[in-house]
Amino acid sequence: MADPNESHRDDRTPRPDATPEVVDAELVPDPPRTPPVSAPAPDDEQARQYEQYQRFLEFQRFQEWQRGQDGTGAQAAPPPPPPAPPPPPQRRPWGVKALVLLWSLLRPLLGRLLFLLVTVALVVLLLFWLLSKLLGGVTGGGGGGGGTGGAPPDAAPVTPPSPQRVVRAFYGYVAHQPEQVCALFTPEGGSAFAYYSQTADCAAAAVAAHEKVTEPNSFSSPRFTNDVIQESEGTAVVDSCALSVSGGPPLGKFSMSRQPNGGWQIDNYEPAACS
């Protein structure tokens, strides 16, 4: 007998052990996905305005906070003190003012006075130099050796301090300044010099001796030996024959004596008798 339920079974229901049926179908690709649209970025000008606006809001909030702090009674920082006024200018004492005024008035005069003094000093020095040249001023040579001309510097005193300097001055004056020769003699010595020179006076004898000089520079510097001066108790004798004389003849034998002022003068003269 047939089962009545079999007539109601759906034959289209797959069986558990049945193999699934493969159906040929065409693959359809997925549609392309559209990227999400982002909001447009604001430009630079908008960003700058936005930033300024934010700063303005922050400044307003800071002002409100500051007003709130003042309202609560909190002590605000005191304002800085005003700068001190400059000190009044110090007045100079009247004495200083007077000195400054006097100096401003005298400074030009002092400058002119100084210039005048310097000019006068230069003129005096120039005149002195010209007079020394016109009067035959000379520069002396060294002692003992041949000189560079003129009377030696130690011949200038009227009464030289030693017999050697008297003789050196005598030769130097005869060579360059015969008018000064007689100052080296006492009156007696000058008379003896004129007598043996066969002249009227001492000055004429000095001129006659000057005319015999051939080389004044060499003649004015005679050389001395160790024993040429014979000195004893304020007197001295010098013989020109013991000297080394060049540029002219030896000028005699001198007798000298020490004077009260300490200097030496020729008090006697004799011709030289050199062999």
PDB file of N, CA and C in Angstrom, residues 36 59 128 133 139-140 152 159 212:
ATOM      1  N   PRO A  36      35.360  59.872  -1.184  1.00  0.00           N
ATOM      2  CA  PRO A  36      34.538  60.883  -0.472  1.00  0.00           C
ATOM      3  C   PRO A  36      35.006  62.283  -0.792  1.00  0.00           C
ATOM      4  N   PHE A  59      42.040  88.340  23.374  1.00  0.00           N
ATOM      5  CA  PHE A  59      42.302  89.627  24.008  1.00  0.00           C
ATOM      6  C   PHE A  59      41.082  90.104  24.800  1.00  0.00           C
ATOM      7  N   PHE A 128     124.514 139.749  17.994  1.00  0.00           N
ATOM      8  CA  PHE A 128     125.711 139.283  18.703  1.00  0.00           C
ATOM      9  C   PHE A 128     126.607 138.463  17.788  1.00  0.00           C
ATOM     10  N   LYS A 133     131.549 138.291  14.465  1.00  0.00           N
ATOM     11  CA  LYS A 133     132.237 138.107  13.183  1.00  0.00           C
ATOM     12  C   LYS A 133     132.992 139.364  12.772  1.00  0.00           C
ATOM     13  N   THR A 139     137.397 130.799  17.115  1.00  0.00           N
ATOM     14  CA  THR A 139     137.235 129.599  17.920  1.00  0.00           C
ATOM     15  C   THR A 139     138.587 129.010  18.160  1.00  0.00           C
ATOM     16  N   GLY A 140     138.918 128.797  19.411  1.00  0.00           N
ATOM     17  CA  GLY A 140     140.270 128.386  19.753  1.00  0.00           C
ATOM     18  C   GLY A 140     140.530 126.935  19.468  1.00  0.00           C
ATOM     19  N   PRO A 152     143.125 130.428  21.341  1.00  0.00           N
ATOM     20  CA  PRO A 152     142.508 129.338  22.099  1.00  0.00           C
ATOM     21  C   PRO A 152     141.488 129.877  23.086  1.00  0.00           C
ATOM     22  N   THR A 159     143.699 138.446  32.676  1.00  0.00           N
ATOM     23  CA  THR A 159     144.767 137.877  33.505  1.00  0.00           C
ATOM     24  C   THR A 159     144.548 136.375  33.589  1.00  0.00           C
ATOM     25  N   LYS A 212     154.613 139.668  11.033  1.00  0.00           N
ATOM     26  CA  LYS A 212     155.615 138.625  10.769  1.00  0.00           C
ATOM     27  C   LYS A 212     155.007 137.215  10.734  1.00  0.00           C
TER      28      LYS A 212
END
